[in-house]
Amino acid sequence: MDDHDSIFTAIAELNALILEGEYSLFSPVESDYKEPKTFKAMLKRPPEEREKWLEAVKTEFDNCEAREVWTRIKKKDVPTGRTLVGSKWVFKRKRDGRYRSRLVALGYTQIPGVDFTDNFSPVISDVTLSICLTIWLILDLDIDQMDVETAFLEGILSPNEYVYMINPEGMNLDPDECLKIRKGLYGLVQSSRVFFLKFSRYLVEECDFIWCDFDQCLFYKVGKKGIIILLLYVDDSAIFGYREDIDETFKLIRRQFKITTEGKLNDFLGCDILRHAEEPVCYLLQPHLINKLRRSFGTIKQMNKKYNTPGSPRQILRRVKPEEDNALNKKTQTLYQSGVGSLLYLLKHSRPELSNPIRELTKCMTGANQHALNEMYRVISWVLCHQDIGLKMAPQWAKDDHGKVKWYLTGICDSTWGSDPDDGRSVSGYILYFMGVPISWRSKTQSHVTCSSAEAEFVSASELVKEIKFVIGILEHLGIEVELPVKVYIDNIGAIHMARNNIRTGATRHVNYRFHYCREVHDKLIIFVFVRSEDNEADILTKNTTREEMDKHAPKLVDKIPNELLTSLDMKTNNT
């Protein structure tokens, strides 16, 4: 088996464990015990341990047979042109001491267009989750978490996508036979998709949920007490509503699927969600991911340094080619990619103030030097020293004369001009607030070179306007009408004039037509409002700022989590 095959095998194994709740990408290691990697390795374990693994293997195989995951057929009956995929056993000892085994198909041997056609399966948007958490706080709804047990085995393959698999190791089966897979066995390319289709259709057809056009993993309906919102992420779901409606929904789902519920939502998508007991405030943080960074990089001497800012002020990284003398070697480059990948997931959910330092690091994913590596160490050191900081969700709202909540959005954007020394492109940054809560943020190098600072700001504003349109679409589905036009704050007078005035001069006629969407919706959907540069918090998303600037703007996005909430996480804080 070559390296390419080994990678896909590892992915198949990991998917099986993650979906069963046996393993979390961000959980701290709590044991030095090493599970066997192969069936043959398992057979070499001490007799008492080996018997427990063999019992787990038999249990899994019998469970698949009982669920009619496959039928046994003669190999000679396999249709012409179809290949037999392999399989392997994945072993995991749970924290409570139980031995668990999963049969995983080696899906990397499947042939596109022969063994499967479509394999795309959507997952809930992090923006949608932030919207729903904000609504949860304002309306004081109940919240619960649901997990579908052995989810992939619920999905049914279409007849033209049946997969033919070699008999698993250790099973006393006829060598002239193989297994005709009819359901979404772990490891198959299309398993996630077929489960999503079955579960989502059941929600719509049998539970009377409505499918959101803007986010395929958002389902909603009106129950006896009020709105019910269900967010789907593979086999995990978060459900918002009043307790009576939630319990009734669970009853309907249990008619078709075996589910487990938590009674509350403590973590979702790798994030811990800490709700204040007395106020409509919650925090999002990722302690497991921070622990992962500490295990991977905590012993490096650069981690002992204390920094005033996450990124070196005004620092702009240069890309290098892998063949250059100062480029990192392959092993160190892989370490760099691993660290930046973890930081990206941290940025996505709970640490928007790190947007620009991490964006700078991503420029060197294919070619970094020692300077870029040191910058990555600096960001990680900052995270480890400020691990008790998280995204603060503290909505601010008022009610009208009829007692109804007045829903609103606000946005703020900024841009550099020609700041990238490699290609002269500018950097866009924006933050979108829903009821005063940051729900979407972005730091991104623009797709083309702009000819003026006004044009660069205009490009940044157009990206924010598209995000506003997306959020309004979701809110309209949920029956929420926001006040229009939405105020978008920008610190460039020229960009405001470009949006308000439909004129074509020598300074603007070259601007790409797609950015003139801002003009089309101005005064209807959005309205630009001038803000002074020193008051623009989106500035920290476009450049590495000084400590004074970071201290001024970062608290609008993140905050130190109260100690009484941190105690439930057993997380030692060492913020300096």
XYZ file of C-alpha atoms in Angstrom:
576
model
C 0.000 0.000 0.000
C 1.493 3.382 -0.988
C 1.370 6.644 0.962
C -1.711 7.832 -0.954
C -3.665 4.716 -0.007
C -2.460 4.928 3.591
C -3.829 8.456 3.912
C -7.289 7.415 2.744
C -7.233 4.371 5.014
C -6.462 6.605 7.993
C -9.294 8.950 7.012
C -11.734 6.048 6.795
C -10.671 4.810 10.225
C -10.950 8.283 11.753
C -14.399 8.911 10.269
C -15.691 5.683 11.777
C -14.465 6.650 15.231
C -15.607 10.278 15.090
C -19.127 9.401 13.940
C -19.537 6.910 16.777
C -18.419 9.421 19.363
C -15.395 7.312 20.188
C -12.859 9.940 19.314
C -12.693 13.693 19.142
C -10.127 15.531 17.101
C -9.681 17.955 19.964
C -9.989 15.734 23.048
C -6.971 15.519 25.312
C -5.229 12.180 25.467
C -6.213 10.499 28.734
C -4.470 7.164 28.354
C -1.219 5.747 27.041
C -2.971 2.595 25.871
C -2.407 1.864 22.173
C -5.102 0.017 20.273
C -4.040 -2.549 17.660
C -3.812 -1.065 14.177
C -4.678 -4.241 12.246
C -6.560 -7.477 12.740
C -3.305 -9.444 12.718
C -1.828 -7.158 15.360
C -4.916 -7.697 17.512
C -4.418 -11.468 17.366
C -0.952 -11.019 18.904
C -2.320 -9.338 22.030
C -2.423 -11.243 25.374
C -5.166 -13.927 25.455
C -7.517 -12.077 27.814
C -7.334 -8.866 25.802
C -7.542 -10.713 22.481
C -10.784 -12.398 23.524
C -12.365 -9.032 24.305
C -11.397 -7.704 20.871
C -12.707 -10.831 19.134
C -15.993 -10.462 20.981
C -16.200 -6.826 19.823
C -15.529 -7.927 16.232
C -18.277 -10.551 16.385
C -20.722 -8.072 17.901
C -20.089 -5.581 15.099
C -20.383 -8.189 12.367
C -23.610 -9.620 13.807
C -25.041 -6.116 14.154
C -24.370 -5.393 10.472
C -25.966 -8.701 9.488
C -29.045 -7.972 11.612
C -29.387 -4.561 9.973
C -29.078 -6.159 6.531
C -26.177 -3.913 5.634
C -25.168 -6.527 3.045
C -26.195 -9.715 1.345
C -23.801 -12.534 0.505
C -23.329 -13.362 -3.162
C -20.964 -15.462 -5.250
C -17.970 -13.605 -6.630
C -18.853 -14.829 -10.096
C -22.136 -12.898 -9.831
C -20.392 -9.539 -9.387
C -21.361 -7.360 -12.392
C -18.747 -6.901 -15.077
C -16.581 -3.834 -14.562
C -17.146 -3.667 -10.807
C -14.187 -4.065 -8.457
C -14.150 -5.641 -5.022
C -13.254 -3.086 -2.363
C -11.283 -4.120 0.670
C -12.114 -3.633 4.332
C -10.383 -3.491 7.680
C -11.229 -3.527 11.355
C -10.772 -0.372 13.432
C -10.301 -0.919 17.149
C -10.963 1.508 19.981
C -11.056 1.027 23.735
C -13.496 3.527 25.249
C -12.729 5.603 28.286
C -15.037 3.431 30.399
C -12.975 0.349 29.485
C -15.303 -1.140 26.853
C -13.808 -2.588 23.691
C -15.347 -1.386 20.435
C -14.678 -2.486 16.879
C -15.854 -0.995 13.597
C -15.826 -2.550 10.146
C -14.601 0.045 7.661
C -14.703 -0.215 3.873
C -11.608 1.009 2.045
C -13.522 3.570 0.027
C -10.442 4.938 -1.708
C -10.640 1.976 -4.119
C -14.143 2.998 -5.287
C -14.311 4.175 -8.889
C -16.142 7.480 -9.560
C -19.016 7.020 -11.992
C -19.033 3.266 -11.385
C -19.269 2.683 -7.632
C -20.767 6.077 -6.876
C -21.993 9.223 -8.620
C -22.442 11.945 -5.975
C -20.687 12.138 -2.639
C -21.342 15.699 -1.480
C -22.975 16.014 1.940
C -23.582 19.495 3.394
C -22.923 20.514 7.001
C -24.342 23.397 8.978
C -22.748 26.794 8.463
C -20.977 28.286 11.472
C -22.798 31.560 10.693
C -26.151 29.775 10.936
C -25.144 28.331 14.305
C -24.234 31.802 15.600
C -27.585 33.177 14.405
C -29.500 30.428 16.198
C -27.502 30.833 19.412
C -28.317 34.546 19.403
C -32.036 33.825 18.906
C -31.818 31.244 21.709
C -30.473 33.868 24.115
C -32.999 36.561 23.185
C -36.126 34.369 23.188
C -34.891 32.302 26.162
C -35.551 29.035 24.338
C -34.627 25.555 25.487
C -31.818 23.777 23.684
C -30.877 20.124 23.293
C -28.440 17.923 21.426
C -29.281 14.746 19.541
C -27.072 12.008 18.130
C -28.204 9.330 15.671
C -26.630 6.010 16.646
C -24.790 4.087 13.895
C -25.958 6.849 11.576
C -24.297 5.747 8.346
C -25.860 2.303 8.537
C -29.247 4.025 8.227
C -28.460 5.320 4.739
C -29.567 3.149 1.830
C -27.533 3.003 -1.377
C -29.324 3.184 -4.720
C -29.217 -0.124 -6.683
C -26.762 1.263 -9.235
C -24.377 2.214 -6.414
C -24.230 -1.093 -4.577
C -20.656 -1.809 -3.518
C -19.067 -5.255 -3.582
C -16.663 -5.923 -0.739
C -14.168 -8.661 0.066
C -15.031 -10.754 3.124
C -13.683 -9.140 6.323
C -10.723 -10.669 8.118
C -11.498 -13.159 10.871
C -14.926 -14.157 9.603
C -15.427 -17.801 8.681
C -17.117 -17.110 5.348
C -17.162 -18.910 2.027
C -14.033 -17.774 0.104
C -16.031 -17.954 -3.137
C -18.449 -15.343 -1.801
C -18.289 -11.586 -1.254
C -20.542 -9.009 0.384
C -22.955 -6.875 -1.613
C -23.170 -3.632 0.403
C -26.659 -2.109 0.381
C -26.255 0.530 3.110
C -23.816 3.281 3.998
C -21.030 1.289 5.608
C -18.306 3.360 7.255
C -15.553 4.317 4.846
C -17.665 4.386 1.678
C -17.391 7.639 -0.228
C -21.150 8.199 -0.400
C -22.073 7.067 3.142
C -22.458 10.557 4.576
C -24.568 11.681 1.622
C -27.055 8.794 1.704
C -27.597 9.252 5.444
C -28.166 12.980 5.014
C -30.718 12.399 2.268
C -32.654 9.832 4.295
C -32.659 11.808 7.522
C -33.479 15.174 5.954
C -36.338 13.709 3.926
C -37.770 12.131 7.058
C -37.648 15.480 8.859
C -39.529 17.156 6.015
C -42.018 14.433 5.077
C -42.786 12.872 8.468
C -41.938 15.569 11.022
C -43.303 18.547 9.025
C -40.051 20.519 9.109
C -39.326 23.075 6.393
C -36.023 22.921 4.522
C -34.162 26.262 4.451
C -33.148 27.335 0.949
C -30.093 29.248 2.205
C -28.630 26.482 4.394
C -29.520 22.885 3.589
C -28.745 21.761 7.150
C -31.217 24.191 8.753
C -34.740 22.866 9.369
C -37.550 24.695 11.134
C -41.258 24.553 11.889
C -43.822 26.070 14.240
C -44.734 23.838 17.176
C -47.446 24.130 19.805
C -45.469 26.658 21.832
C -43.435 28.389 19.144
C -40.672 27.961 16.615
C -38.489 24.839 16.529
C -35.081 24.993 14.841
C -32.964 21.941 14.060
C -29.346 22.176 12.896
C -27.774 19.074 11.343
C -24.063 18.305 11.290
C -23.515 14.762 9.918
C -25.104 12.626 12.670
C -25.184 15.332 15.387
C -28.033 17.798 15.732
C -28.752 20.842 17.854
C -32.412 21.667 18.396
C -33.850 24.953 19.683
C -37.395 25.543 20.905
C -39.628 25.132 23.934
C -39.190 21.900 25.907
C -42.614 20.483 25.103
C -42.053 20.969 21.364
C -38.531 19.536 21.536
C -39.709 16.386 23.336
C -42.493 15.917 20.791
C -39.967 16.220 17.967
C -37.786 13.548 19.558
C -40.772 11.195 19.723
C -41.371 11.599 15.999
C -37.712 11.000 15.136
C -37.526 7.888 17.349
C -40.168 6.234 15.179
C -37.531 5.772 12.489
C -34.094 6.335 14.079
C -32.383 5.290 17.278
C -31.196 8.480 18.912
C -29.589 9.644 22.129
C -30.217 13.084 23.651
C -28.221 15.149 26.119
C -30.896 17.362 27.662
C -28.757 20.422 26.932
C -26.113 21.674 24.509
C -22.686 21.939 26.091
C -20.590 21.546 22.963
C -21.185 21.490 19.229
C -18.824 21.454 16.254
C -15.868 21.147 18.627
C -16.902 24.244 20.613
C -17.819 24.440 24.268
C -20.878 26.634 24.772
C -20.979 28.215 28.235
C -24.258 29.893 29.174
C -24.402 32.413 32.001
C -26.891 31.246 34.623
C -28.592 34.584 35.218
C -27.995 36.663 32.079
C -28.673 36.135 28.356
C -24.958 35.746 27.683
C -22.895 32.815 26.455
C -19.296 32.192 25.413
C -17.829 29.989 22.701
C -14.385 28.516 23.291
C -12.383 25.476 22.208
C -10.326 24.152 25.141
C -9.801 20.714 23.556
C -8.213 22.306 20.500
C -6.023 24.498 22.706
C -4.942 21.380 24.618
C -4.051 19.786 21.289
C -1.863 22.778 20.427
C -0.211 22.572 23.845
C 0.595 18.886 23.399
C 2.001 19.456 19.920
C 3.951 22.688 20.474
C 4.127 23.299 24.232
C 7.677 21.983 24.593
C 9.131 24.295 21.935
C 11.250 27.012 23.542
C 9.411 29.819 21.699
C 6.306 28.930 23.751
C 8.020 30.362 26.835
C 8.012 33.854 25.355
C 5.271 36.326 26.209
C 3.977 38.647 23.491
C 1.885 41.820 23.559
C 0.030 40.956 20.350
C -0.726 37.696 18.491
C 1.150 38.845 15.376
C 4.219 41.037 14.938
C 2.892 44.588 14.363
C 2.823 45.595 10.674
C 4.507 42.297 9.789
C 3.789 40.932 6.292
C 5.084 37.468 5.407
C 6.688 36.625 2.079
C 6.018 33.393 0.243
C 8.988 31.194 -0.608
C 9.308 28.342 -3.064
C 9.989 24.874 -1.600
C 13.210 24.589 -3.608
C 14.707 27.815 -2.204
C 17.605 27.491 0.229
C 15.793 29.184 3.107
C 12.634 27.074 2.752
C 11.683 24.699 5.574
C 12.436 21.022 5.101
C 9.548 18.675 4.380
C 9.120 17.530 7.989
C 9.089 21.057 9.406
C 6.775 22.273 6.631
C 4.323 19.524 7.630
C 4.545 20.697 11.236
C 3.851 24.250 10.052
C 0.798 23.130 8.083
C -0.521 21.181 11.065
C -0.212 24.174 13.379
C -1.842 26.601 10.948
C -4.650 24.109 10.280
C -5.498 23.940 13.985
C -5.376 27.742 14.256
C -7.780 28.054 11.321
C -10.371 25.955 13.138
C -9.884 28.057 16.257
C -10.403 31.214 14.181
C -13.543 29.862 12.535
C -15.579 29.521 15.718
C -14.196 31.403 18.698
C -11.208 33.716 18.072
C -11.953 36.369 15.411
C -9.246 38.687 16.770
C -6.670 36.258 15.316
C -8.000 36.664 11.760
C -5.157 38.591 10.186
C -2.186 36.874 11.878
C -3.583 33.511 10.789
C -4.346 34.776 7.283
C -0.704 35.827 6.998
C 0.376 32.326 8.046
C -1.828 30.660 5.410
C 0.096 32.446 2.646
C 3.027 30.123 3.350
C 1.233 26.784 3.491
C 3.137 25.493 0.456
C 6.377 27.314 1.118
C 7.460 28.754 4.475
C 10.783 29.839 5.934
C 12.042 30.108 9.496
C 10.566 33.594 9.843
C 7.075 32.293 9.023
C 7.570 29.388 11.426
C 8.500 31.799 14.214
C 5.366 33.823 13.489
C 3.285 30.663 13.833
C 4.961 29.927 17.167
C 4.130 33.473 18.245
C 0.410 33.072 17.468
C 0.268 29.695 19.235
C 2.089 31.119 22.253
C -0.471 33.939 22.385
C -3.321 31.406 22.289
C -1.797 29.293 25.067
C -1.253 32.358 27.253
C -4.805 33.599 26.618
C -6.694 30.328 26.621
C -9.467 31.743 28.826
C -10.618 34.085 26.039
C -13.595 33.199 23.870
C -16.222 34.656 21.590
C -18.695 36.603 23.694
C -22.348 36.467 22.667
C -24.208 39.151 24.628
C -27.114 40.372 22.458
C -28.493 43.859 22.959
C -32.083 44.499 21.973
C -35.180 46.591 22.517
C -38.887 46.009 21.959
C -41.443 48.054 20.042
C -44.751 49.399 21.357
C -46.358 45.979 20.798
C -43.754 44.149 22.849
C -42.018 42.580 19.855
C -38.260 42.351 19.568
C -36.699 44.824 17.136
C -34.257 42.725 15.116
C -31.281 44.408 13.477
C -27.986 43.791 11.717
C -24.909 46.010 11.483
C -21.697 45.555 9.564
C -18.285 47.154 9.466
C -15.517 46.674 6.908
C -12.026 47.845 6.114
C -9.260 47.263 3.603
C -5.580 47.845 3.053
C -4.336 48.962 -0.344
C -1.660 47.064 -2.219
C -0.197 45.686 1.003
C 0.954 42.287 -0.286
C 4.602 42.647 -1.413
C 4.401 39.525 -3.596
C 1.511 40.531 -5.869
C 0.359 44.023 -4.827
C -3.086 42.858 -3.745
C -5.082 44.358 -0.900
C -6.591 42.696 2.176
C -10.314 42.854 2.958
C -11.720 42.537 6.454
C -15.282 42.683 7.725
C -17.417 41.869 10.774
C -21.165 41.306 10.703
C -23.152 41.757 13.922
C -26.616 40.366 14.667
C -28.200 42.092 17.648
C -24.737 43.294 18.604
C -23.254 39.773 18.485
C -20.436 39.069 15.991
C -21.726 36.202 13.849
C -19.468 36.439 10.801
C -15.962 37.777 10.232
C -13.394 37.478 7.512
C -9.863 38.470 6.612
C -9.027 37.728 2.994
C -6.575 38.757 0.305
C -8.550 40.285 -2.563
C -8.801 38.364 -5.815
C -7.308 41.095 -7.998
C -5.145 44.210 -7.828
C -7.053 47.429 -7.183
C -6.060 50.827 -8.522
C -7.037 52.988 -5.553
C -7.777 52.729 -1.857
C -11.418 53.598 -2.575
C -11.712 50.678 -4.960
C -10.113 48.334 -2.411
C -12.599 49.478 0.242
C -15.440 49.073 -2.243
C -14.385 45.483 -2.922
C -14.324 44.766 0.827
C -17.776 46.296 1.256
C -19.205 44.163 -1.560
C -18.075 40.977 0.236
C -19.832 42.127 3.395
C -23.020 42.975 1.479
C -23.177 39.442 0.074
C -22.901 38.044 3.594
C -25.676 40.361 4.773
C -27.921 39.090 1.988
C -27.245 35.493 3.063
C -28.051 36.205 6.722
C -31.233 38.101 5.879
C -32.361 35.123 3.784
C -31.928 32.769 6.754
C -33.717 35.151 9.119
C -36.643 35.538 6.716
C -37.044 31.762 6.664
C -37.268 31.826 10.457
C -39.942 34.512 10.349
C -37.632 37.299 11.549
C -37.731 40.672 9.815
C -34.713 42.895 10.385
C -34.783 46.649 10.140
C -33.770 47.884 6.688
C -31.583 49.303 5.397
C -28.750 47.655 7.287
C -26.050 50.080 8.373
C -22.597 49.263 7.000
C -19.774 51.299 8.511
C -16.794 52.142 6.302
C -13.909 54.581 6.746
C -13.444 55.672 3.116
C -15.453 58.571 1.680
C -14.546 57.625 -1.888
C -16.030 54.137 -1.527
C -19.232 55.631 -0.104
C -19.552 57.963 -3.118
C -18.946 55.022 -5.482
C -21.849 53.175 -3.889
C -24.234 56.118 -3.783
C -23.587 57.582 -7.219
C -23.956 55.544 -10.390
C -21.338 57.372 -12.415
C -18.622 56.048 -14.713
C -15.496 58.174 -14.647
C -11.893 57.470 -15.509
C -11.320 56.558 -11.860
C -14.160 54.028 -11.619
C -15.018 52.638 -15.071
C -12.539 49.770 -14.651
C -14.183 48.468 -11.456
C -15.492 44.951 -11.894
C -19.257 44.884 -12.483
C -19.905 42.347 -9.747
C -18.890 44.893 -7.127
C -21.570 47.272 -8.306
C -24.072 45.077 -6.510
C -23.492 47.519 -3.631
C -24.941 50.292 -5.796
C -27.966 48.213 -6.715
C -28.948 47.482 -3.112
C -27.858 50.781 -1.559
C -30.702 52.553 0.269
C -32.823 49.383 -0.035
C -30.870 46.621 1.628
C -27.901 48.517 3.064
C -26.723 52.055 3.630
C -23.090 53.101 4.019
C -22.196 55.170 7.078
C -18.805 56.814 7.563
C -16.722 55.827 10.575
C -13.337 57.202 11.558
C -10.421 54.862 10.918
C -9.370 54.850 14.559
C -12.871 53.633 15.517
C -13.037 50.871 12.899
C -12.607 47.501 14.644
C -12.340 45.737 11.272
C -8.860 47.280 11.079
C -7.438 44.400 13.171
C -8.674 41.989 10.476
C -6.596 43.617 7.735
C -3.188 44.057 9.378
C -1.165 43.037 12.413
C -1.795 45.916 14.785
C -0.067 47.334 17.844
C -1.048 46.411 21.390
C -2.944 49.693 21.818
C -5.065 49.008 18.740
C -5.628 45.371 19.714
C -6.654 46.334 23.266
C -9.119 48.868 21.859
C -10.870 46.701 19.268
C -10.534 43.049 20.343
C -12.934 43.363 23.339
C -15.720 44.103 20.862
C -15.295 40.539 19.584
C -13.910 38.391 22.401
C -13.679 38.612 26.156
C -12.204 36.843 29.168
C -14.557 34.115 30.319
C -15.717 34.410 33.944
C -13.986 31.970 36.297
C -17.274 30.506 37.489
C -17.959 29.295 33.950
C -14.432 28.002 33.441
C -14.562 25.762 36.487
C -16.879 23.382 34.641
C -14.151 22.862 32.061
C -11.408 22.216 34.624
C -9.199 24.509 32.573
C -6.194 26.141 34.184
C -5.839 29.723 33.082
C -2.550 31.514 32.921
C -3.503 34.749 31.228
C -0.796 37.343 31.712
